[in-house]
Coordinates of N, CA and C in Angstrom, one line a residue:
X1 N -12.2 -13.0 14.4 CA -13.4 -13.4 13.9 C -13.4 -14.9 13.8
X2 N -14.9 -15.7 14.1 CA -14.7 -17.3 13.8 C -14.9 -17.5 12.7
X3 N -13.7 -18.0 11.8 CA -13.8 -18.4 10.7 C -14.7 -19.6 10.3
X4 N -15.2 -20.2 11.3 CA -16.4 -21.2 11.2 C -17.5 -21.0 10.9
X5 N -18.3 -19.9 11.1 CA -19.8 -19.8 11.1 C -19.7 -18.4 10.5
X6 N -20.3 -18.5 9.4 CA -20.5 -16.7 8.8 C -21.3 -16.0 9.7
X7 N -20.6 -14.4 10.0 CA -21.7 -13.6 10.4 C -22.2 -12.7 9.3
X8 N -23.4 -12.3 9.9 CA -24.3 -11.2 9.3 C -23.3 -9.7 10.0
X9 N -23.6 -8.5 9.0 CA -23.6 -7.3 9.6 C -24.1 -7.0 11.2
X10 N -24.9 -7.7 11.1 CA -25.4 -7.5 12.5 C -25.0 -8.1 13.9
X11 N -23.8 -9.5 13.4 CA -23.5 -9.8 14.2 C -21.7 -9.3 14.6
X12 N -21.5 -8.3 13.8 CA -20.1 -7.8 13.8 C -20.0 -6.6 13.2
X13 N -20.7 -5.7 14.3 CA -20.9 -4.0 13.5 C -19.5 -3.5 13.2
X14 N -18.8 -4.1 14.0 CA -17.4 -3.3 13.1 C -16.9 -3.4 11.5
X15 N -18.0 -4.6 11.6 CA -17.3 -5.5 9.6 C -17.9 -4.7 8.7
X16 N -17.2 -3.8 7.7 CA -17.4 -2.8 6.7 C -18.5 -3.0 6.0
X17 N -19.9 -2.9 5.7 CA -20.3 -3.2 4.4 C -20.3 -3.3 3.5
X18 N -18.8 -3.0 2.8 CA -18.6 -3.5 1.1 C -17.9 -4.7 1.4
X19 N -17.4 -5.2 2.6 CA -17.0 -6.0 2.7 C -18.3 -7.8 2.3
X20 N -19.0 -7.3 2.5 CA -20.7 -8.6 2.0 C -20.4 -8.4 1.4
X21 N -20.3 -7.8 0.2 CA -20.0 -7.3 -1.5 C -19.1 -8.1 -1.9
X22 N -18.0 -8.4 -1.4 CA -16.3 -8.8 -1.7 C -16.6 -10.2 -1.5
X23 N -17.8 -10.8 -0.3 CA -17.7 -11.9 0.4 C -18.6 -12.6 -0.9
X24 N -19.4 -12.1 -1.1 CA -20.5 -12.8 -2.3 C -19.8 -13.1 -3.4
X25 N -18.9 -11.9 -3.9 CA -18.4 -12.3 -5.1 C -17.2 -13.9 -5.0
X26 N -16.6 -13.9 -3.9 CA -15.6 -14.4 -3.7 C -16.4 -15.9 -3.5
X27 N -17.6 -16.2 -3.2 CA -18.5 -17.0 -3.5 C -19.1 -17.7 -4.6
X28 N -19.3 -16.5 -5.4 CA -19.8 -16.6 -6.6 C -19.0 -17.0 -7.6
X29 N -17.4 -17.0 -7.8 CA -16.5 -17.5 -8.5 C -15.5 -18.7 -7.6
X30 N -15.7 -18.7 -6.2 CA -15.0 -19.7 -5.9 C -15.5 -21.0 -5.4
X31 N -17.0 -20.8 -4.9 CA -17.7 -22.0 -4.2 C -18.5 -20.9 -3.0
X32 N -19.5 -21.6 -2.5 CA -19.8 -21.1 -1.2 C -19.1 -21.0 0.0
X33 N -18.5 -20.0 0.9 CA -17.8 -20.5 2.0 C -16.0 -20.6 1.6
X34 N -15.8 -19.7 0.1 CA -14.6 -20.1 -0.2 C -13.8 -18.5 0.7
X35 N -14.9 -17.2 0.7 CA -13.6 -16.1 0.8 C -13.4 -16.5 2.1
X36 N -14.2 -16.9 2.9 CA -13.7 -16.6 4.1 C -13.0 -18.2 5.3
X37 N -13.6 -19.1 4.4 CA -13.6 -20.4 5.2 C -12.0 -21.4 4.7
X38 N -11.7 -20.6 3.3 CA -10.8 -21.2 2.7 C -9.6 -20.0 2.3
X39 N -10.1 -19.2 2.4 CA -9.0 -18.1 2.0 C -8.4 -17.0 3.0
X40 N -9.1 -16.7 3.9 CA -9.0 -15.8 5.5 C -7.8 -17.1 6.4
X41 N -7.6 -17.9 6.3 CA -6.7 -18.5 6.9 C -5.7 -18.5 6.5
X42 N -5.2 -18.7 5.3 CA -4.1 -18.4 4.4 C -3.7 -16.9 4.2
X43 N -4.3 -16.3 4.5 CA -3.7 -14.5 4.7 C -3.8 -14.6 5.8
X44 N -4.3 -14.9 6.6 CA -3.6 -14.9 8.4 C -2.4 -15.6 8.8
X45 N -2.1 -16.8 8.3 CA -0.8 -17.4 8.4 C 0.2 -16.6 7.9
X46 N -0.2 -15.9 6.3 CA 0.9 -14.6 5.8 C 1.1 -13.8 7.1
X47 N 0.6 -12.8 7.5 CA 0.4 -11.8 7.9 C 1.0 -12.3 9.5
X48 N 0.3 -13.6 9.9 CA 1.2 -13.4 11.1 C 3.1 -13.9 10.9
X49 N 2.8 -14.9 10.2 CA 4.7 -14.7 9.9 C 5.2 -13.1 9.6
X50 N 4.5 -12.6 9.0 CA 4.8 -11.0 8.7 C 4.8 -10.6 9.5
X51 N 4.0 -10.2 11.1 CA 4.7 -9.7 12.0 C 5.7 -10.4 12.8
X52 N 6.3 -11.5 12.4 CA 6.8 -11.9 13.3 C 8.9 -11.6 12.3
X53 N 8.5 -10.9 11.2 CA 9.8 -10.3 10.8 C 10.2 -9.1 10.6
X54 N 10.7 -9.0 10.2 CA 11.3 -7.2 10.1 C 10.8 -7.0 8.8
X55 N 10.3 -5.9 9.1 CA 9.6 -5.4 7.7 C 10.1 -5.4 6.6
X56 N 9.9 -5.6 5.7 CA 10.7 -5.2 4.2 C 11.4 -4.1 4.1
X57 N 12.8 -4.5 3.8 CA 13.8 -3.1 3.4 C 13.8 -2.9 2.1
X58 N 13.6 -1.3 2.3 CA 13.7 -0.5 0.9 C 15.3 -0.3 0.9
X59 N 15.4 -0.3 -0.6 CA 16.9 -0.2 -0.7 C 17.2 1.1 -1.3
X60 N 16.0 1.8 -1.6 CA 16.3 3.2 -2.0 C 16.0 4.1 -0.8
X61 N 16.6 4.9 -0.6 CA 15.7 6.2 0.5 C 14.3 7.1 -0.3
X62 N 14.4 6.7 -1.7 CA 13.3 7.7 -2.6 C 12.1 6.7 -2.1
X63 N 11.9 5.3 -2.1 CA 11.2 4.6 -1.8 C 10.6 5.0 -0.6
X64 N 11.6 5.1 0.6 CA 10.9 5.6 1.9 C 10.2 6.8 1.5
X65 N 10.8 7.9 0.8 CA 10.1 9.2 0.8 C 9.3 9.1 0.0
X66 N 8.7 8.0 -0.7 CA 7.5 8.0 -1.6 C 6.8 7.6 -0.5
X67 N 6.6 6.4 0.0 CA 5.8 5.6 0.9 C 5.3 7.0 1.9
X68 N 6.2 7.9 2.4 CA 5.9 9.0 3.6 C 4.6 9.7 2.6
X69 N 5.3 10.2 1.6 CA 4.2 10.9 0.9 C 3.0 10.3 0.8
X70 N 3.3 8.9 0.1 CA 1.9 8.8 -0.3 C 0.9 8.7 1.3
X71 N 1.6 8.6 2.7 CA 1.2 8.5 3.6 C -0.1 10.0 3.7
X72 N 0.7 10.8 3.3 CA 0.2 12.4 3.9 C -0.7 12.4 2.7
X73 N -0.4 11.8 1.4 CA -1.7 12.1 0.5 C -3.4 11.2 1.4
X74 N -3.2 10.4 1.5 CA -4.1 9.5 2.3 C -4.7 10.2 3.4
X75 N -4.2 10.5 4.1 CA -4.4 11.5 5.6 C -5.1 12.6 4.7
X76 N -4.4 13.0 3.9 CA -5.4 14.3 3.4 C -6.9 14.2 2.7
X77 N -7.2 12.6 2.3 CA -8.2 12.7 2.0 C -9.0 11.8 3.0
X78 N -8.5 12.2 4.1 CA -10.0 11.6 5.5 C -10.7 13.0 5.6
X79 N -11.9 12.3 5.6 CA -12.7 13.4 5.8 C -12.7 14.2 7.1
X80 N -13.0 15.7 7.3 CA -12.7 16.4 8.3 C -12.9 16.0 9.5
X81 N -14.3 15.8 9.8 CA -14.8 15.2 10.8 C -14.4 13.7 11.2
X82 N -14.1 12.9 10.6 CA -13.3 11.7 10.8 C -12.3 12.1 11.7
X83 N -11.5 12.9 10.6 CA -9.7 12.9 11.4 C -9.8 14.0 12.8
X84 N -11.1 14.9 12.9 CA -11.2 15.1 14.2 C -11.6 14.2 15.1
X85 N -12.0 13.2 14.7 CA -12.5 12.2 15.5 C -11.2 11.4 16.3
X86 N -10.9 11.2 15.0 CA -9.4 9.9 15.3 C -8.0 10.6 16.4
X87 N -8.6 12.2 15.7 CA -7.2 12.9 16.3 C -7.3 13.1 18.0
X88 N -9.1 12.9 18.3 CA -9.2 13.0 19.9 C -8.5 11.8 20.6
X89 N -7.9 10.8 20.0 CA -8.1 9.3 20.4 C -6.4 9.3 20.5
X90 N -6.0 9.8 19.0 CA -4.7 9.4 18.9 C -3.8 10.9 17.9
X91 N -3.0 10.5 18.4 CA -2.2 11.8 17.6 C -2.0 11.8 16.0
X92 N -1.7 12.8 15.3 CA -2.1 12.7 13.6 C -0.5 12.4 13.5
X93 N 0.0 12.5 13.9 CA 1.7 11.4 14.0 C 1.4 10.4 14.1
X94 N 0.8 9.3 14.8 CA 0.4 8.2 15.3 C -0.1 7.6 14.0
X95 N -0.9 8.3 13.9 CA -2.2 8.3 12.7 C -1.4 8.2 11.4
X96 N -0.5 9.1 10.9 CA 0.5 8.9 9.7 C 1.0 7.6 9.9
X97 N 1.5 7.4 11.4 CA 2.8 6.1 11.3 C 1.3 5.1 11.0
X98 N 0.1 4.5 11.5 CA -0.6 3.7 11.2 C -0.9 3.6 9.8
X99 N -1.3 4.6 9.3 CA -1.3 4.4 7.4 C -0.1 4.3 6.3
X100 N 1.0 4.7 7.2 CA 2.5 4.5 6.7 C 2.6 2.4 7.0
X101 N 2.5 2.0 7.9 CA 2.4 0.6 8.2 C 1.4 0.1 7.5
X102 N -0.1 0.4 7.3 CA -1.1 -0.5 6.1 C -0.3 -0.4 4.9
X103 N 0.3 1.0 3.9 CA 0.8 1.1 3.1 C 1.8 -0.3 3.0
X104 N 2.9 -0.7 3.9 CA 3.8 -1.5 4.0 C 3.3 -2.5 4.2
X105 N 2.2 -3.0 4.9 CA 1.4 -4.1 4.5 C 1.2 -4.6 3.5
X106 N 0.8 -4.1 2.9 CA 0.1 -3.8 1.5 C 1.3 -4.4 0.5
X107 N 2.6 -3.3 0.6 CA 3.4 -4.0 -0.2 C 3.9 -5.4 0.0
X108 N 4.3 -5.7 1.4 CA 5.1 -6.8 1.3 C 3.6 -7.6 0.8
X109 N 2.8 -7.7 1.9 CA 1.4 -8.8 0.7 C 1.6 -9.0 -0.9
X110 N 1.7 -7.9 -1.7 CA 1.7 -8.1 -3.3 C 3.3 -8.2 -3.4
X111 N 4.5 -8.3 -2.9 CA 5.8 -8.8 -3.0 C 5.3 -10.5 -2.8
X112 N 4.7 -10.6 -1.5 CA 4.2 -12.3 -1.3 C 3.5 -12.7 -2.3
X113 N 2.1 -11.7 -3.1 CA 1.5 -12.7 -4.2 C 2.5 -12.8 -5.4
X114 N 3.4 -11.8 -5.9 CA 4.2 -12.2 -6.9 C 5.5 -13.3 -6.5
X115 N 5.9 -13.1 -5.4 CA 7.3 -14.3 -5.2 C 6.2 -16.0 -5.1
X116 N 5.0 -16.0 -4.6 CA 4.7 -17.2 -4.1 C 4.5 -17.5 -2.7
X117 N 5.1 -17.1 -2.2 CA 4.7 -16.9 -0.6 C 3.1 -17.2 0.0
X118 N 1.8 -16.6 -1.4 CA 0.5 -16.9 -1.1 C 0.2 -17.9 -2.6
X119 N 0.5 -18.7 -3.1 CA 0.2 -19.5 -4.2 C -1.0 -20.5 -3.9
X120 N -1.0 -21.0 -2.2 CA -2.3 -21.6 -2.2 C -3.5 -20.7 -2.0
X121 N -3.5 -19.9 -2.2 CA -5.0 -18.9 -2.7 C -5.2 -19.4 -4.1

């Protein structure tokens, strides 16, 4: 997406609509032009150093089997028709390993906001 010029919904049907919601607020306490023009580059520069390492190691194996779990809790609440949808496309294996990886996303991100890693946000 160009972080230069805001779009509308209409100019990027894929962009979620509570996502306007998040964008206004993020406005409204930070400046105009702050979530996306000042803050979307600095979790991009995170995120791409993040793929470019090895994921975060768990030092427990309960850890992994939490993260699996909480994977299959998630999958269980897509709605029916969704996950027949997704499942024509891609396999519900596939589909676990992709919400098993946002999950690990997710953590190393809030590992990066507590160590400092994102401090200029």
């Amino acid at each position: 997406m160009n972080m230069d010029a805001p779009q509308s919904d209409s100019d990027n049907p894929r962009e979620p609509h509570w996502l306007h919601d998040l964008e206004e607020y993020a406005d409204a306490n930070l400046g105009t032009g702050s979530s996306c023009q000042q803050i979307h580059p600095i979790v991009q520069q995170w995120h791409d150093h993040f793929l470019e390492c090895e994921p975060p190691a768990d030092d427990r194996d309960s850890v992994c089997q939490a993260m699996s779990c909480l994977s299959t809790e998630v999958l269980h609440t897509i709605p029916d028709a969704m996950l027949s949808m997704l499942c024509e496309i891609i396999s519900e294996d596939d589909l676990a390993a992709w919400v098993q990886y946002v999950l690990t996303v997710g953590r190393a991100f809030e590992r990066g906001l507590h160590n400092g890693e994102l401090d200029d946000l």
